[in-house]
Amino acid sequence: MRILAINDVSCVGKCSLTATLPIISACGVECNILPTALLSTHTGGFDGYTFRDLTEDISGILAHWKTLGLEFDYIYSGYLGSIEQIDKVSQIKKEFLKEGGKLIVDPVMGDSGDLYAGFTPEYVAKMRELCREAEYILPNATEACLLADLPYPLTKKNVGEALDRLRALGTIPIITGIMDGSDISVYFTGKNGGMYSFTHENVEGFFCGAGDVFASAFVGCLARGKHVSEAIYLASDFVTRSIRRSAKEVPDKRFGLSFEPEIFLFLEKLNGVVPL
Ligand code: PXL
């Protein structure tokens, strides 16, 4: 089982590849990477960060991989620095995804109702097209609204409409971060429709990288052969425990989730050592 994670390297802040690599490796699955950009930190709340777009390097990397005959079982994309990189993900799917393999897209574009710095409506439209090619998409509530063309916020009342619109793209949507009073839920559909959810008690505050920790754990669990609903349950349990710990232990939330100490219990559940 070989996964390709396409995401940025934010050197500090524990999101994107610095979360994905340890989590997928801990699941016992090989994770290869294609870095989309190199940043000194992520863009969520830091000033003066450096940003180097790596689009120019991608063609050479892919050409070398071709000579090695590489193919991937899963391709998981996250933060893409430009519209051109969205096209690259489509191309990589065509050229490097194994027959019967899966593309999983985390359409990283925004949070708390706003687009992240540097993203535009054209980018959103292009990301919607990439979602059509994915087996699963993992938008947060903000990204689901942008992709489904619905006003933010998304609530228990209209999340069904968002799921329907996203499913109409030809993918299975898994929407994270739906708030209801003191609860927070992840909602998803089955292959043939229906609406399912897992709910946890919400922890106040904004936790950078939580979406990446969730997505990475989901991909790792899926790669280990878990059913999609079990993979969602395991990933949401892991990210919720990491958020609870971080609320107590991480004074500056920009530096990311304290997910490392929670990996042990996550793996015990994944490996069936302790019950879910
Ligand atoms: O975790 C999402 C993310 C990923 N990559 C970069 C980001 C963010 C969120 O701010 O800035 C570079």
Coordinates of C-alpha atoms and ligand atoms in Angstrom, one line a residue:
M1 CA 0.0 0.0 0.0
R2 CA 1.6 3.3 -1.2
I3 CA 0.0 6.7 -0.5
L4 CA 1.0 9.9 -2.2
A5 CA 0.3 13.0 -0.1
I6 CA 0.2 16.3 -2.1
N7 CA 0.4 19.2 0.3
D8 CA 2.6 22.0 1.5
V9 CA 5.5 22.0 3.9
S10 CA 4.9 24.6 6.6
C11 CA 8.1 24.2 8.5
V12 CA 6.5 25.3 11.8
G13 CA 2.8 25.0 12.9
K14 CA 2.2 21.2 12.5
C15 CA -0.2 21.2 9.6
S16 CA -0.2 19.7 6.1
L17 CA 2.8 17.4 5.5
T18 CA 4.3 17.8 9.0
A19 CA 1.1 16.3 10.4
T20 CA 0.4 13.9 7.5
L21 CA 3.7 12.1 7.4
P22 CA 3.9 11.1 11.1
I23 CA 0.2 10.1 11.3
I24 CA 0.2 8.0 8.1
S25 CA 3.5 6.4 9.0
A26 CA 2.2 5.6 12.5
C27 CA -0.7 3.8 10.8
G28 CA 1.9 1.5 9.3
V29 CA 1.4 2.7 5.8
E30 CA 4.0 4.1 3.4
C31 CA 3.5 7.8 2.6
N32 CA 5.3 9.4 -0.3
I33 CA 5.0 13.2 -0.6
L34 CA 4.8 15.9 -3.3
P35 CA 5.3 19.3 -1.6
T36 CA 3.4 22.1 -3.3
A37 CA 5.0 25.0 -1.4
L38 CA 7.6 25.7 1.3
L39 CA 6.5 28.1 4.0
S40 CA 8.3 29.2 7.1
T41 CA 5.0 28.7 9.0
H42 CA 1.4 28.2 7.8
T43 CA -0.6 31.3 7.0
G44 CA -3.1 31.1 9.9
G45 CA -2.2 34.0 12.2
F46 CA 1.5 34.4 11.6
D47 CA 2.8 37.6 10.0
G48 CA 5.9 37.8 7.7
Y49 CA 5.9 34.1 6.7
T50 CA 8.0 33.1 3.7
F51 CA 6.2 31.3 0.8
R52 CA 8.0 29.5 -2.0
D53 CA 5.7 28.1 -4.7
L54 CA 7.1 24.7 -5.9
T55 CA 5.0 24.3 -9.0
E56 CA 8.1 24.6 -11.2
D57 CA 9.6 21.6 -9.6
I58 CA 6.6 19.3 -10.1
S59 CA 7.1 18.4 -13.8
G60 CA 10.7 17.2 -13.2
I61 CA 9.6 15.2 -10.1
L62 CA 6.9 13.5 -12.1
A63 CA 9.2 12.8 -15.0
H64 CA 11.6 11.1 -12.7
W65 CA 8.8 9.0 -11.1
K66 CA 7.7 7.9 -14.6
T67 CA 11.2 6.4 -15.1
L68 CA 10.7 4.4 -11.8
G69 CA 7.3 3.1 -12.9
L70 CA 5.7 4.4 -9.7
E71 CA 2.0 4.0 -9.0
F72 CA 0.0 4.9 -5.9
D73 CA -2.9 3.1 -4.2
Y74 CA -4.2 6.4 -2.8
I75 CA -3.6 10.0 -3.7
Y76 CA -4.5 12.5 -1.0
S77 CA -4.3 16.2 -1.9
G78 CA -4.5 19.1 0.6
Y79 CA -3.2 22.7 0.4
L80 CA -2.5 23.5 -3.3
G81 CA -0.8 26.8 -3.9
S82 CA -2.4 27.8 -7.2
I83 CA -5.0 26.9 -9.9
E84 CA -2.1 25.4 -11.9
Q85 CA -1.5 22.9 -9.1
I86 CA -5.1 21.8 -9.1
D87 CA -4.6 20.8 -12.7
K88 CA -1.4 19.0 -11.7
V89 CA -3.4 16.8 -9.2
S90 CA -5.8 15.8 -12.1
Q91 CA -2.8 14.9 -14.2
I92 CA -1.2 13.0 -11.4
K93 CA -4.4 11.0 -10.9
K94 CA -4.5 10.1 -14.6
E95 CA -0.8 9.1 -14.7
F96 CA 0.0 7.7 -11.3
L97 CA -3.2 6.3 -9.6
K98 CA -3.4 2.5 -9.7
E99 CA -6.3 0.9 -11.4
G100 CA -9.0 0.8 -8.6
G101 CA -7.0 3.3 -6.5
K102 CA -8.7 6.3 -4.8
L103 CA -8.2 10.1 -5.0
I104 CA -9.1 11.8 -1.7
V105 CA -9.3 15.6 -1.8
D106 CA -9.2 17.8 1.2
P107 CA -10.2 21.1 -0.5
V108 CA -8.2 23.3 1.8
M109 CA -9.3 26.9 1.1
G110 CA -10.7 28.5 4.2
D111 CA -12.1 28.4 7.7
S112 CA -14.5 30.3 10.0
G113 CA -16.4 31.6 7.0
D114 CA -13.4 33.1 5.2
L115 CA -11.0 32.1 2.4
Y116 CA -7.4 31.7 3.5
A117 CA -4.9 34.4 2.3
G118 CA -4.3 34.2 -1.4
F119 CA -7.4 32.2 -2.5
T120 CA -9.9 33.5 -5.0
P121 CA -13.4 32.6 -6.3
E122 CA -11.7 31.2 -9.5
Y123 CA -9.7 28.9 -7.3
V124 CA -13.0 27.7 -5.6
A125 CA -14.5 27.0 -9.0
K126 CA -11.5 25.0 -10.1
M127 CA -11.4 23.1 -6.8
R128 CA -15.1 22.1 -7.4
E129 CA -14.0 20.5 -10.7
L130 CA -11.2 18.5 -8.9
C131 CA -13.8 17.3 -6.3
R132 CA -15.7 15.7 -9.2
E133 CA -12.7 13.4 -9.7
A134 CA -12.4 12.4 -6.1
E135 CA -13.8 9.3 -4.3
Y136 CA -14.0 11.2 -1.1
I137 CA -13.8 14.9 -0.3
L138 CA -13.2 16.3 3.2
P139 CA -14.3 19.9 3.4
N140 CA -14.8 21.8 6.6
A141 CA -18.0 23.8 7.0
T142 CA -16.6 26.9 5.3
E143 CA -15.2 24.9 2.3
A144 CA -18.5 22.9 2.0
C145 CA -20.4 26.2 1.8
L146 CA -18.0 27.6 -0.9
L147 CA -18.2 24.4 -2.9
A148 CA -21.9 23.9 -2.6
D149 CA -22.6 27.6 -3.1
L150 CA -24.5 27.9 0.2
P151 CA -24.3 30.8 2.7
Y152 CA -22.0 30.3 5.8
P153 CA -22.6 29.0 8.5
L154 CA -23.7 25.5 7.8
T155 CA -26.0 24.1 10.5
K156 CA -27.7 20.8 11.3
K157 CA -30.7 22.2 9.3
N158 CA -28.9 22.8 6.0
V159 CA -26.0 20.3 6.1
G160 CA -28.2 17.8 4.3
E161 CA -28.6 20.3 1.4
A162 CA -24.8 20.7 1.3
L163 CA -24.2 17.0 1.3
D164 CA -26.7 16.5 -1.6
R165 CA -25.1 19.3 -3.7
L166 CA -21.6 17.9 -3.1
R167 CA -22.7 14.3 -3.8
A168 CA -24.2 15.6 -7.1
L169 CA -20.6 16.3 -8.1
G170 CA -20.0 12.5 -8.2
T171 CA -18.1 12.2 -4.9
I172 CA -18.7 11.2 -1.3
P173 CA -18.6 14.3 0.9
I174 CA -17.4 14.2 4.5
I175 CA -18.1 17.6 6.1
T176 CA -16.3 18.4 9.4
G177 CA -16.9 21.1 12.0
I178 CA -20.7 21.5 12.0
M179 CA -21.5 23.3 15.2
D180 CA -24.7 22.9 17.2
G181 CA -24.8 24.5 20.6
S182 CA -21.9 22.9 22.5
D183 CA -21.6 20.0 20.0
I184 CA -19.5 19.6 16.9
S185 CA -20.2 17.0 14.3
V186 CA -18.8 15.4 11.2
Y187 CA -21.5 14.6 8.6
F188 CA -21.2 12.3 5.6
T189 CA -23.2 10.3 3.0
G190 CA -22.9 6.7 2.0
K191 CA -22.3 5.6 -1.6
N192 CA -26.0 5.5 -2.2
G193 CA -27.0 8.6 -0.2
G194 CA -28.3 8.8 3.4
M195 CA -26.9 11.1 6.0
Y196 CA -24.7 9.9 8.9
S197 CA -22.8 11.8 11.6
F198 CA -20.5 11.5 14.7
T199 CA -20.8 14.1 17.4
H200 CA -18.4 15.3 20.1
E201 CA -18.5 18.1 22.6
N202 CA -17.0 21.2 21.1
V203 CA -13.9 22.9 22.5
E204 CA -14.0 26.7 22.2
G205 CA -11.2 28.3 20.0
F206 CA -9.6 27.9 16.7
F207 CA -7.1 25.0 16.3
C208 CA -4.8 25.3 13.3
G209 CA -4.1 22.1 11.5
A210 CA -7.1 20.2 13.0
G211 CA -8.4 19.5 9.5
D212 CA -5.1 18.0 8.4
V213 CA -4.8 15.8 11.4
F214 CA -8.4 14.5 10.8
A215 CA -7.8 14.0 7.0
S216 CA -4.4 12.2 7.6
A217 CA -5.9 9.9 10.2
F218 CA -8.8 9.2 7.9
V219 CA -6.6 8.3 5.0
G220 CA -4.3 6.2 7.2
C221 CA -7.3 4.2 8.5
L222 CA -8.8 3.7 5.1
A223 CA -5.5 2.5 3.8
R224 CA -5.4 0.0 6.7
G225 CA -8.7 -1.4 5.3
K226 CA -11.2 0.2 7.7
H227 CA -14.7 0.8 6.4
V228 CA -15.2 4.5 5.6
S229 CA -17.5 5.1 8.6
E230 CA -15.0 3.5 11.0
A231 CA -12.2 5.5 9.5
I232 CA -14.3 8.7 10.1
Y233 CA -15.0 7.6 13.6
L234 CA -11.4 6.9 14.4
A235 CA -10.1 10.1 12.8
S236 CA -12.7 12.3 14.6
D237 CA -12.0 10.6 18.0
F238 CA -8.2 11.2 17.5
V239 CA -8.6 14.8 16.4
T240 CA -11.1 15.6 19.2
R241 CA -8.7 14.1 21.9
S242 CA -5.8 16.1 20.4
I243 CA -7.9 19.3 20.5
R244 CA -8.9 18.7 24.1
R245 CA -5.3 18.2 25.1
S246 CA -4.1 21.2 23.1
A247 CA -6.8 23.5 24.8
K248 CA -5.0 22.7 28.1
E249 CA -1.4 22.3 27.0
V250 CA -0.7 24.6 24.0
P251 CA -0.6 28.3 25.0
D252 CA -0.3 29.6 21.4
K253 CA -2.7 27.7 19.2
R254 CA -0.9 28.8 16.0
F255 CA 1.7 26.2 16.8
G256 CA -0.7 23.4 16.0
L257 CA -2.3 20.5 17.8
S258 CA -0.6 18.4 20.4
F259 CA -1.5 15.3 18.5
E260 CA 1.6 13.2 19.2
P261 CA 0.7 12.0 22.7
E262 CA -2.7 10.9 21.3
I263 CA -1.2 8.7 18.6
F264 CA -0.8 5.8 21.0
L265 CA -4.5 5.4 21.9
F266 CA -5.4 6.1 18.3
L267 CA -3.3 3.2 17.2
E268 CA -4.6 0.9 19.9
K269 CA -8.1 1.6 18.6
L270 CA -7.0 1.2 14.9
N271 CA -5.2 -2.1 15.7
G272 CA -8.2 -3.4 17.8
V273 CA -6.1 -3.6 21.0
V274 CA -8.8 -1.5 22.8
P275 CA -12.4 -1.2 21.7
L276 CA -13.7 1.9 19.8
Ligands
PXL1 O1 -4.1 23.5 7.7 C1 -4.5 24.2 6.6 C2 -3.3 24.9 6.0 C3 -2.4 24.2 5.2 N1 -1.4 24.9 4.7 C4 -1.2 26.2 4.9 C5 -2.0 26.9 5.6 C6 -3.2 26.3 6.2 C7 -4.1 27.0 7.0 O2 -3.9 28.2 7.3 O3 -1.8 28.2 5.8 C8 0.0 26.8 4.2

